[in-house]
Amino acid sequence: MNEDHDSPWEEALEVFFQPFLQLLFADVEALIDWRQAPVFLDKELQKISNDAEQGRRYVDKLAQVRLRDDVEHWLLIHTEVQGEPEQNFAERMYHYYSRIRERYQKPVISLAILTDTHPGFRPKCFSSHFAGSGVTFHFRTCKLLDFQADMDKLQHSDNPFALLVAAQLTAKLIRDGRQRADNLIGFYRLAIRQRLDRQLIGRLVIFLEWMVALPAESSDYYDAYIDQLQEKAIMPYVSSFERKGIAKGFEHGTQAILLKLLARRFGELDEATLARVQAAKTPELERWAENILEAGTLDEVFAEH
């Protein structure tokens, strides 16, 4: 996993880009000429990010696509993966739209995935007007919470991205470790039935495991169950070694991201803090990352709730 990625969503968007659009923004997907592969503009994205003001501003994915009308467009994908709604989210979307438009003079489509659990958080536009002058900016959003009633449909969809949405909902809405593990086992079974090559199935499984973090006892239960399936050759696609090895890579990526966020928020970190984060496992890292949103000190980030 690229350690510059903020979450598995960013890599998943790139790996399953067309399925993502098919599921969440079908009308946009229908506009694109898929005979030409999308180009993900990481360097251009970095330039935009470097120009942005300090704070929690970032663009997750910037893709260049060719539409069916043979006109080149730049497609801005912004995913909201924070646990709580952000007050200035719409303004942030506007800032990135205007920066990309100003720098590259290309048409831009702005899309946002909202993964929080607050039903009322549904930003769709930014508006600022005064004395007859101003601007109104509209962007597209998809609220994953709206899929909650369609979990069964998601799990049995031929679209691999539907499983990722189901996994995200499980991670957000289910707290019982055993139930999360049972759901993840179900996702594992469904993943290997997707009409994908072995490598893509493997990556899909890792994304699922990363999203649905398990406490230690439930993780042992999950691993034992999957190992049993492997021994019976029911699921030969992803070996236990591969799963644990790639998952470890995700863990290291999360450590790097958390350290970056802590340094941005609280300044230079001491040796004890660096060592604590580098020794932590995924559940702790995710809890600390959520704590950053409201913490005023490092002690509050690491506090047990």
PDB file of C-alpha atoms in Angstrom, residues 9-257:
ATOM      1  CA  TRP A   9     -10.720   4.173   0.019  1.00  0.00           C
ATOM      2  CA  GLU A  10      -8.157   6.033  -2.031  1.00  0.00           C
ATOM      3  CA  GLU A  11      -6.543   2.913  -3.450  1.00  0.00           C
ATOM      4  CA  ALA A  12      -9.908   1.180  -3.810  1.00  0.00           C
ATOM      5  CA  LEU A  13     -11.190   4.097  -5.892  1.00  0.00           C
ATOM      6  CA  GLU A  14      -8.307   3.648  -8.295  1.00  0.00           C
ATOM      7  CA  VAL A  15      -8.414  -0.158  -8.460  1.00  0.00           C
ATOM      8  CA  PHE A  16     -12.206  -0.294  -8.859  1.00  0.00           C
ATOM      9  CA  PHE A  17     -12.767   3.075 -10.503  1.00  0.00           C
ATOM     10  CA  GLN A  18     -15.378   2.051 -13.072  1.00  0.00           C
ATOM     11  CA  PRO A  19     -17.360  -0.150 -10.624  1.00  0.00           C
ATOM     12  CA  PHE A  20     -17.278   2.743  -8.139  1.00  0.00           C
ATOM     13  CA  LEU A  21     -18.880   5.102 -10.640  1.00  0.00           C
ATOM     14  CA  GLN A  22     -21.330   2.449 -11.856  1.00  0.00           C
ATOM     15  CA  LEU A  23     -22.635   1.979  -8.333  1.00  0.00           C
ATOM     16  CA  LEU A  24     -22.620   5.498  -6.915  1.00  0.00           C
ATOM     17  CA  PHE A  25     -22.709   7.837  -9.933  1.00  0.00           C
ATOM     18  CA  ALA A  26     -24.078   5.765 -12.806  1.00  0.00           C
ATOM     19  CA  ASP A  27     -24.871   8.771 -15.007  1.00  0.00           C
ATOM     20  CA  VAL A  28     -21.245   9.936 -14.807  1.00  0.00           C
ATOM     21  CA  GLU A  29     -19.964   6.424 -15.573  1.00  0.00           C
ATOM     22  CA  ALA A  30     -22.138   6.348 -18.698  1.00  0.00           C
ATOM     23  CA  LEU A  31     -20.457   9.500 -20.023  1.00  0.00           C
ATOM     24  CA  ILE A  32     -16.949   8.026 -20.015  1.00  0.00           C
ATOM     25  CA  ASP A  33     -15.244   6.270 -22.916  1.00  0.00           C
ATOM     26  CA  TRP A  34     -13.774   3.270 -21.075  1.00  0.00           C
ATOM     27  CA  ARG A  35     -11.767   2.173 -24.095  1.00  0.00           C
ATOM     28  CA  GLN A  36      -9.230   4.694 -22.837  1.00  0.00           C
ATOM     29  CA  ALA A  37      -7.978   4.010 -19.343  1.00  0.00           C
ATOM     30  CA  PRO A  38      -8.355   6.819 -16.795  1.00  0.00           C
ATOM     31  CA  VAL A  39      -5.143   8.575 -15.820  1.00  0.00           C
ATOM     32  CA  PHE A  40      -4.748   9.286 -12.105  1.00  0.00           C
ATOM     33  CA  LEU A  41      -2.920  12.550 -11.660  1.00  0.00           C
ATOM     34  CA  ASP A  42      -0.961  12.080  -8.468  1.00  0.00           C
ATOM     35  CA  LYS A  43       1.637  14.753  -9.270  1.00  0.00           C
ATOM     36  CA  GLU A  44      -0.991  17.313 -10.208  1.00  0.00           C
ATOM     37  CA  LEU A  45      -2.898  16.372  -7.076  1.00  0.00           C
ATOM     38  CA  GLN A  46       0.181  17.006  -4.955  1.00  0.00           C
ATOM     39  CA  LYS A  47       0.609  20.464  -6.481  1.00  0.00           C
ATOM     40  CA  ILE A  48      -2.955  21.360  -5.576  1.00  0.00           C
ATOM     41  CA  SER A  49      -2.502  20.029  -2.044  1.00  0.00           C
ATOM     42  CA  ASN A  50       0.734  21.959  -1.571  1.00  0.00           C
ATOM     43  CA  ASP A  51      -0.941  25.182  -2.640  1.00  0.00           C
ATOM     44  CA  ALA A  52      -3.846  24.705  -0.250  1.00  0.00           C
ATOM     45  CA  GLU A  53      -3.949  26.447   3.089  1.00  0.00           C
ATOM     46  CA  GLN A  54      -2.927  24.492   6.165  1.00  0.00           C
ATOM     47  CA  GLY A  55      -5.587  22.416   7.868  1.00  0.00           C
ATOM     48  CA  ARG A  56      -7.722  19.398   7.059  1.00  0.00           C
ATOM     49  CA  ARG A  57      -7.911  20.051   3.343  1.00  0.00           C
ATOM     50  CA  TYR A  58      -7.091  17.375   0.835  1.00  0.00           C
ATOM     51  CA  VAL A  59      -8.254  15.845  -2.415  1.00  0.00           C
ATOM     52  CA  ASP A  60      -8.315  12.067  -2.421  1.00  0.00           C
ATOM     53  CA  LYS A  61      -8.347  11.326  -6.127  1.00  0.00           C
ATOM     54  CA  LEU A  62      -7.973  13.332  -9.308  1.00  0.00           C
ATOM     55  CA  ALA A  63      -8.568  11.417 -12.516  1.00  0.00           C
ATOM     56  CA  GLN A  64      -8.364  12.457 -16.152  1.00  0.00           C
ATOM     57  CA  VAL A  65     -10.903  10.714 -18.366  1.00  0.00           C
ATOM     58  CA  ARG A  66     -12.066  10.872 -21.968  1.00  0.00           C
ATOM     59  CA  LEU A  67     -15.807  11.181 -22.445  1.00  0.00           C
ATOM     60  CA  ARG A  68     -17.847   9.544 -25.165  1.00  0.00           C
ATOM     61  CA  ASP A  69     -18.193  12.907 -26.919  1.00  0.00           C
ATOM     62  CA  ASP A  70     -14.381  12.802 -27.341  1.00  0.00           C
ATOM     63  CA  VAL A  71     -13.886  15.812 -25.081  1.00  0.00           C
ATOM     64  CA  GLU A  72     -11.203  15.553 -22.408  1.00  0.00           C
ATOM     65  CA  HIS A  73     -12.471  16.158 -18.889  1.00  0.00           C
ATOM     66  CA  TRP A  74     -10.846  16.079 -15.491  1.00  0.00           C
ATOM     67  CA  LEU A  75     -12.830  14.252 -12.873  1.00  0.00           C
ATOM     68  CA  LEU A  76     -12.300  15.285  -9.255  1.00  0.00           C
ATOM     69  CA  ILE A  77     -13.085  12.547  -6.753  1.00  0.00           C
ATOM     70  CA  HIS A  78     -13.217  13.708  -3.165  1.00  0.00           C
ATOM     71  CA  THR A  79     -14.068  11.168  -0.482  1.00  0.00           C
ATOM     72  CA  GLU A  80     -15.183  12.232   2.982  1.00  0.00           C
ATOM     73  CA  VAL A  81     -13.892   9.468   5.235  1.00  0.00           C
ATOM     74  CA  GLN A  82     -13.953  11.314   8.534  1.00  0.00           C
ATOM     75  CA  GLY A  83     -16.030   9.928  11.394  1.00  0.00           C
ATOM     76  CA  GLU A  84     -17.824  13.204  11.974  1.00  0.00           C
ATOM     77  CA  PRO A  85     -19.279  15.792   9.583  1.00  0.00           C
ATOM     78  CA  GLU A  86     -17.013  18.699   8.743  1.00  0.00           C
ATOM     79  CA  GLN A  87     -18.448  22.185   9.031  1.00  0.00           C
ATOM     80  CA  ASN A  88     -16.495  23.624   6.107  1.00  0.00           C
ATOM     81  CA  PHE A  89     -16.755  20.598   3.837  1.00  0.00           C
ATOM     82  CA  ALA A  90     -18.681  22.365   1.050  1.00  0.00           C
ATOM     83  CA  GLU A  91     -16.296  25.306   1.084  1.00  0.00           C
ATOM     84  CA  ARG A  92     -13.353  22.918   0.879  1.00  0.00           C
ATOM     85  CA  MET A  93     -14.894  21.229  -2.157  1.00  0.00           C
ATOM     86  CA  TYR A  94     -15.277  24.661  -3.759  1.00  0.00           C
ATOM     87  CA  HIS A  95     -11.669  25.619  -3.030  1.00  0.00           C
ATOM     88  CA  TYR A  96     -10.340  22.508  -4.736  1.00  0.00           C
ATOM     89  CA  TYR A  97     -12.674  22.872  -7.693  1.00  0.00           C
ATOM     90  CA  SER A  98     -11.558  26.463  -8.231  1.00  0.00           C
ATOM     91  CA  ARG A  99      -7.862  25.614  -7.781  1.00  0.00           C
ATOM     92  CA  ILE A 100      -7.999  22.807 -10.332  1.00  0.00           C
ATOM     93  CA  ARG A 101     -10.043  24.892 -12.736  1.00  0.00           C
ATOM     94  CA  GLU A 102      -7.718  27.876 -12.383  1.00  0.00           C
ATOM     95  CA  ARG A 103      -4.499  25.889 -12.722  1.00  0.00           C
ATOM     96  CA  TYR A 104      -5.435  23.574 -15.595  1.00  0.00           C
ATOM     97  CA  GLN A 105      -8.343  25.290 -17.388  1.00  0.00           C
ATOM     98  CA  LYS A 106     -10.210  21.983 -17.715  1.00  0.00           C
ATOM     99  CA  PRO A 107     -13.846  21.062 -17.064  1.00  0.00           C
ATOM    100  CA  VAL A 108     -14.133  19.470 -13.614  1.00  0.00           C
ATOM    101  CA  ILE A 109     -16.788  17.175 -12.134  1.00  0.00           C
ATOM    102  CA  SER A 110     -16.709  17.196  -8.328  1.00  0.00           C
ATOM    103  CA  LEU A 111     -17.980  14.106  -6.511  1.00  0.00           C
ATOM    104  CA  ALA A 112     -18.062  13.395  -2.783  1.00  0.00           C
ATOM    105  CA  ILE A 113     -18.653  10.142  -0.904  1.00  0.00           C
ATOM    106  CA  LEU A 114     -20.039  10.738   2.584  1.00  0.00           C
ATOM    107  CA  THR A 115     -19.236   7.838   4.910  1.00  0.00           C
ATOM    108  CA  ASP A 116     -20.388   9.338   8.207  1.00  0.00           C
ATOM    109  CA  THR A 117     -23.459   8.119  10.142  1.00  0.00           C
ATOM    110  CA  HIS A 118     -25.228  11.467  10.546  1.00  0.00           C
ATOM    111  CA  PRO A 119     -28.399  11.380   8.383  1.00  0.00           C
ATOM    112  CA  GLY A 120     -28.683  15.164   8.266  1.00  0.00           C
ATOM    113  CA  PHE A 121     -25.172  15.822   6.974  1.00  0.00           C
ATOM    114  CA  ARG A 122     -25.750  16.221   3.232  1.00  0.00           C
ATOM    115  CA  PRO A 123     -23.733  19.133   1.831  1.00  0.00           C
ATOM    116  CA  LYS A 124     -24.365  19.742  -1.857  1.00  0.00           C
ATOM    117  CA  CYS A 125     -23.330  23.315  -2.515  1.00  0.00           C
ATOM    118  CA  PHE A 126     -21.248  26.230  -1.323  1.00  0.00           C
ATOM    119  CA  SER A 127     -22.718  29.698  -1.560  1.00  0.00           C
ATOM    120  CA  SER A 128     -21.224  33.065  -0.671  1.00  0.00           C
ATOM    121  CA  HIS A 129     -22.941  36.322  -1.641  1.00  0.00           C
ATOM    122  CA  PHE A 130     -22.731  39.929  -0.532  1.00  0.00           C
ATOM    123  CA  ALA A 131     -24.028  43.184  -1.982  1.00  0.00           C
ATOM    124  CA  GLY A 132     -25.066  41.639  -5.262  1.00  0.00           C
ATOM    125  CA  SER A 133     -21.794  39.767  -5.796  1.00  0.00           C
ATOM    126  CA  GLY A 134     -20.940  36.187  -5.009  1.00  0.00           C
ATOM    127  CA  VAL A 135     -20.714  32.575  -6.076  1.00  0.00           C
ATOM    128  CA  THR A 136     -22.775  29.396  -5.783  1.00  0.00           C
ATOM    129  CA  PHE A 137     -20.991  26.085  -6.373  1.00  0.00           C
ATOM    130  CA  HIS A 138     -22.808  22.754  -6.670  1.00  0.00           C
ATOM    131  CA  PHE A 139     -21.182  19.327  -6.339  1.00  0.00           C
ATOM    132  CA  ARG A 140     -22.416  15.731  -6.415  1.00  0.00           C
ATOM    133  CA  THR A 141     -22.626  13.642  -3.257  1.00  0.00           C
ATOM    134  CA  CYS A 142     -23.469  10.060  -2.348  1.00  0.00           C
ATOM    135  CA  LYS A 143     -24.405   9.215   1.245  1.00  0.00           C
ATOM    136  CA  LEU A 144     -23.426   5.615   1.975  1.00  0.00           C
ATOM    137  CA  LEU A 145     -25.840   5.535   4.904  1.00  0.00           C
ATOM    138  CA  ASP A 146     -28.661   5.565   2.337  1.00  0.00           C
ATOM    139  CA  PHE A 147     -27.608   2.032   1.320  1.00  0.00           C
ATOM    140  CA  GLN A 148     -28.254   0.655   4.811  1.00  0.00           C
ATOM    141  CA  ALA A 149     -31.642  -0.772   3.832  1.00  0.00           C
ATOM    142  CA  ASP A 150     -30.067  -2.470   0.792  1.00  0.00           C
ATOM    143  CA  MET A 151     -27.332  -4.473   2.543  1.00  0.00           C
ATOM    144  CA  ASP A 152     -28.541  -7.779   1.106  1.00  0.00           C
ATOM    145  CA  LYS A 153     -28.633  -6.297  -2.383  1.00  0.00           C
ATOM    146  CA  LEU A 154     -25.117  -4.901  -1.948  1.00  0.00           C
ATOM    147  CA  GLN A 155     -23.734  -8.230  -0.793  1.00  0.00           C
ATOM    148  CA  HIS A 156     -25.159 -10.103  -3.767  1.00  0.00           C
ATOM    149  CA  SER A 157     -24.294  -7.522  -6.404  1.00  0.00           C
ATOM    150  CA  ASP A 158     -21.972  -8.369  -9.295  1.00  0.00           C
ATOM    151  CA  ASN A 159     -20.297  -5.015  -8.675  1.00  0.00           C
ATOM    152  CA  PRO A 160     -17.197  -5.485  -6.449  1.00  0.00           C
ATOM    153  CA  PHE A 161     -17.473  -1.944  -5.130  1.00  0.00           C
ATOM    154  CA  ALA A 162     -20.842  -2.840  -3.600  1.00  0.00           C
ATOM    155  CA  LEU A 163     -19.021  -5.146  -1.170  1.00  0.00           C
ATOM    156  CA  LEU A 164     -16.791  -2.262  -0.114  1.00  0.00           C
ATOM    157  CA  VAL A 165     -19.840  -0.120   0.606  1.00  0.00           C
ATOM    158  CA  ALA A 166     -21.339  -2.969   2.649  1.00  0.00           C
ATOM    159  CA  ALA A 167     -18.055  -3.304   4.538  1.00  0.00           C
ATOM    160  CA  GLN A 168     -17.948   0.414   5.272  1.00  0.00           C
ATOM    161  CA  LEU A 169     -21.495   0.284   6.654  1.00  0.00           C
ATOM    162  CA  THR A 170     -20.551  -2.704   8.812  1.00  0.00           C
ATOM    163  CA  ALA A 171     -17.542  -0.808  10.149  1.00  0.00           C
ATOM    164  CA  LYS A 172     -19.634   2.249  10.974  1.00  0.00           C
ATOM    165  CA  LEU A 173     -22.814   0.661  12.314  1.00  0.00           C
ATOM    166  CA  ILE A 174     -21.815  -2.623  13.992  1.00  0.00           C
ATOM    167  CA  ARG A 175     -19.770  -2.549  17.198  1.00  0.00           C
ATOM    168  CA  ASP A 176     -20.007  -6.175  18.329  1.00  0.00           C
ATOM    169  CA  GLY A 177     -16.715  -7.848  17.399  1.00  0.00           C
ATOM    170  CA  ARG A 178     -18.146 -11.297  16.712  1.00  0.00           C
ATOM    171  CA  GLN A 179     -20.875  -9.902  14.478  1.00  0.00           C
ATOM    172  CA  ARG A 180     -18.299  -7.857  12.575  1.00  0.00           C
ATOM    173  CA  ALA A 181     -16.192 -11.000  12.115  1.00  0.00           C
ATOM    174  CA  ASP A 182     -19.192 -12.992  10.863  1.00  0.00           C
ATOM    175  CA  ASN A 183     -20.015 -10.225   8.395  1.00  0.00           C
ATOM    176  CA  LEU A 184     -16.410 -10.141   7.224  1.00  0.00           C
ATOM    177  CA  ILE A 185     -16.416 -13.904   6.679  1.00  0.00           C
ATOM    178  CA  GLY A 186     -19.509 -13.444   4.552  1.00  0.00           C
ATOM    179  CA  PHE A 187     -17.800 -10.693   2.574  1.00  0.00           C
ATOM    180  CA  TYR A 188     -14.805 -12.987   2.055  1.00  0.00           C
ATOM    181  CA  ARG A 189     -17.021 -15.714   0.624  1.00  0.00           C
ATOM    182  CA  LEU A 190     -18.765 -13.255  -1.668  1.00  0.00           C
ATOM    183  CA  ALA A 191     -15.524 -11.627  -2.807  1.00  0.00           C
ATOM    184  CA  ILE A 192     -14.083 -14.801  -4.303  1.00  0.00           C
ATOM    185  CA  ARG A 193     -17.274 -15.267  -6.319  1.00  0.00           C
ATOM    186  CA  GLN A 194     -16.725 -11.991  -8.142  1.00  0.00           C
ATOM    187  CA  ARG A 195     -15.800 -12.351 -11.792  1.00  0.00           C
ATOM    188  CA  LEU A 196     -12.331 -10.934 -11.262  1.00  0.00           C
ATOM    189  CA  ASP A 197      -8.826 -12.268 -11.720  1.00  0.00           C
ATOM    190  CA  ARG A 198      -6.983 -13.664  -8.721  1.00  0.00           C
ATOM    191  CA  GLN A 199      -4.978 -10.505  -8.094  1.00  0.00           C
ATOM    192  CA  LEU A 200      -8.041  -8.251  -8.010  1.00  0.00           C
ATOM    193  CA  ILE A 201      -9.885 -10.666  -5.730  1.00  0.00           C
ATOM    194  CA  GLY A 202      -6.906 -10.581  -3.401  1.00  0.00           C
ATOM    195  CA  ARG A 203      -6.907  -6.799  -3.311  1.00  0.00           C
ATOM    196  CA  LEU A 204     -10.661  -6.716  -2.754  1.00  0.00           C
ATOM    197  CA  VAL A 205     -10.306  -9.043   0.234  1.00  0.00           C
ATOM    198  CA  ILE A 206      -7.567  -6.889   1.735  1.00  0.00           C
ATOM    199  CA  PHE A 207      -9.671  -3.744   1.333  1.00  0.00           C
ATOM    200  CA  LEU A 208     -12.542  -5.523   3.089  1.00  0.00           C
ATOM    201  CA  GLU A 209     -10.335  -6.700   5.955  1.00  0.00           C
ATOM    202  CA  TRP A 210      -8.872  -3.231   6.332  1.00  0.00           C
ATOM    203  CA  MET A 211     -12.249  -1.506   6.494  1.00  0.00           C
ATOM    204  CA  VAL A 212     -13.798  -3.910   9.004  1.00  0.00           C
ATOM    205  CA  ALA A 213     -11.186  -3.782  11.767  1.00  0.00           C
ATOM    206  CA  LEU A 214     -11.618  -6.528  14.368  1.00  0.00           C
ATOM    207  CA  PRO A 215     -10.669  -6.662  18.063  1.00  0.00           C
ATOM    208  CA  ALA A 216      -8.020  -9.269  18.928  1.00  0.00           C
ATOM    209  CA  GLU A 217     -10.368 -12.069  20.014  1.00  0.00           C
ATOM    210  CA  SER A 218     -12.623 -11.633  16.980  1.00  0.00           C
ATOM    211  CA  SER A 219      -9.605 -11.404  14.697  1.00  0.00           C
ATOM    212  CA  ASP A 220      -8.377 -14.785  15.965  1.00  0.00           C
ATOM    213  CA  TYR A 221     -11.834 -16.263  15.335  1.00  0.00           C
ATOM    214  CA  TYR A 222     -11.877 -14.802  11.822  1.00  0.00           C
ATOM    215  CA  ASP A 223      -8.359 -16.011  10.971  1.00  0.00           C
ATOM    216  CA  ALA A 224      -9.113 -19.512  12.248  1.00  0.00           C
ATOM    217  CA  TYR A 225     -12.285 -19.703  10.153  1.00  0.00           C
ATOM    218  CA  ILE A 226     -10.542 -18.465   7.003  1.00  0.00           C
ATOM    219  CA  ASP A 227      -7.586 -20.798   7.561  1.00  0.00           C
ATOM    220  CA  GLN A 228     -10.040 -23.693   7.825  1.00  0.00           C
ATOM    221  CA  LEU A 229     -11.621 -22.714   4.529  1.00  0.00           C
ATOM    222  CA  GLN A 230      -8.180 -22.497   2.961  1.00  0.00           C
ATOM    223  CA  GLU A 231      -7.282 -25.996   4.163  1.00  0.00           C
ATOM    224  CA  LYS A 232     -10.456 -27.344   2.608  1.00  0.00           C
ATOM    225  CA  ALA A 233      -9.534 -25.541  -0.622  1.00  0.00           C
ATOM    226  CA  ILE A 234     -12.925 -23.858  -0.572  1.00  0.00           C
ATOM    227  CA  MET A 235     -11.276 -20.488  -1.088  1.00  0.00           C
ATOM    228  CA  PRO A 236      -7.900 -20.899  -2.792  1.00  0.00           C
ATOM    229  CA  TYR A 237      -7.639 -17.350  -4.097  1.00  0.00           C
ATOM    230  CA  VAL A 238      -5.918 -15.581  -1.217  1.00  0.00           C
ATOM    231  CA  SER A 239      -3.530 -17.414   1.078  1.00  0.00           C
ATOM    232  CA  SER A 240      -3.333 -16.670   4.782  1.00  0.00           C
ATOM    233  CA  PHE A 241       0.250 -15.534   4.250  1.00  0.00           C
ATOM    234  CA  GLU A 242      -0.818 -13.110   1.539  1.00  0.00           C
ATOM    235  CA  ARG A 243      -3.698 -11.720   3.600  1.00  0.00           C
ATOM    236  CA  LYS A 244      -1.594 -11.129   6.699  1.00  0.00           C
ATOM    237  CA  GLY A 245       1.375  -9.809   4.754  1.00  0.00           C
ATOM    238  CA  ILE A 246      -0.610  -7.230   2.806  1.00  0.00           C
ATOM    239  CA  ALA A 247      -2.659  -6.330   5.876  1.00  0.00           C
ATOM    240  CA  LYS A 248       0.621  -5.606   7.661  1.00  0.00           C
ATOM    241  CA  GLY A 249       1.470  -3.229   4.847  1.00  0.00           C
ATOM    242  CA  PHE A 250      -1.828  -1.425   5.406  1.00  0.00           C
ATOM    243  CA  GLU A 251      -1.008  -1.202   9.119  1.00  0.00           C
ATOM    244  CA  HIS A 252       2.330   0.444   8.407  1.00  0.00           C
ATOM    245  CA  GLY A 253       0.561   2.841   6.045  1.00  0.00           C
ATOM    246  CA  THR A 254      -1.875   3.825   8.776  1.00  0.00           C
ATOM    247  CA  GLN A 255       0.989   4.452  11.201  1.00  0.00           C
ATOM    248  CA  ALA A 256       2.637   6.824   8.732  1.00  0.00           C
ATOM    249  CA  ILE A 257      -0.615   8.666   8.108  1.00  0.00           C
TER     250      ILE A 257
END
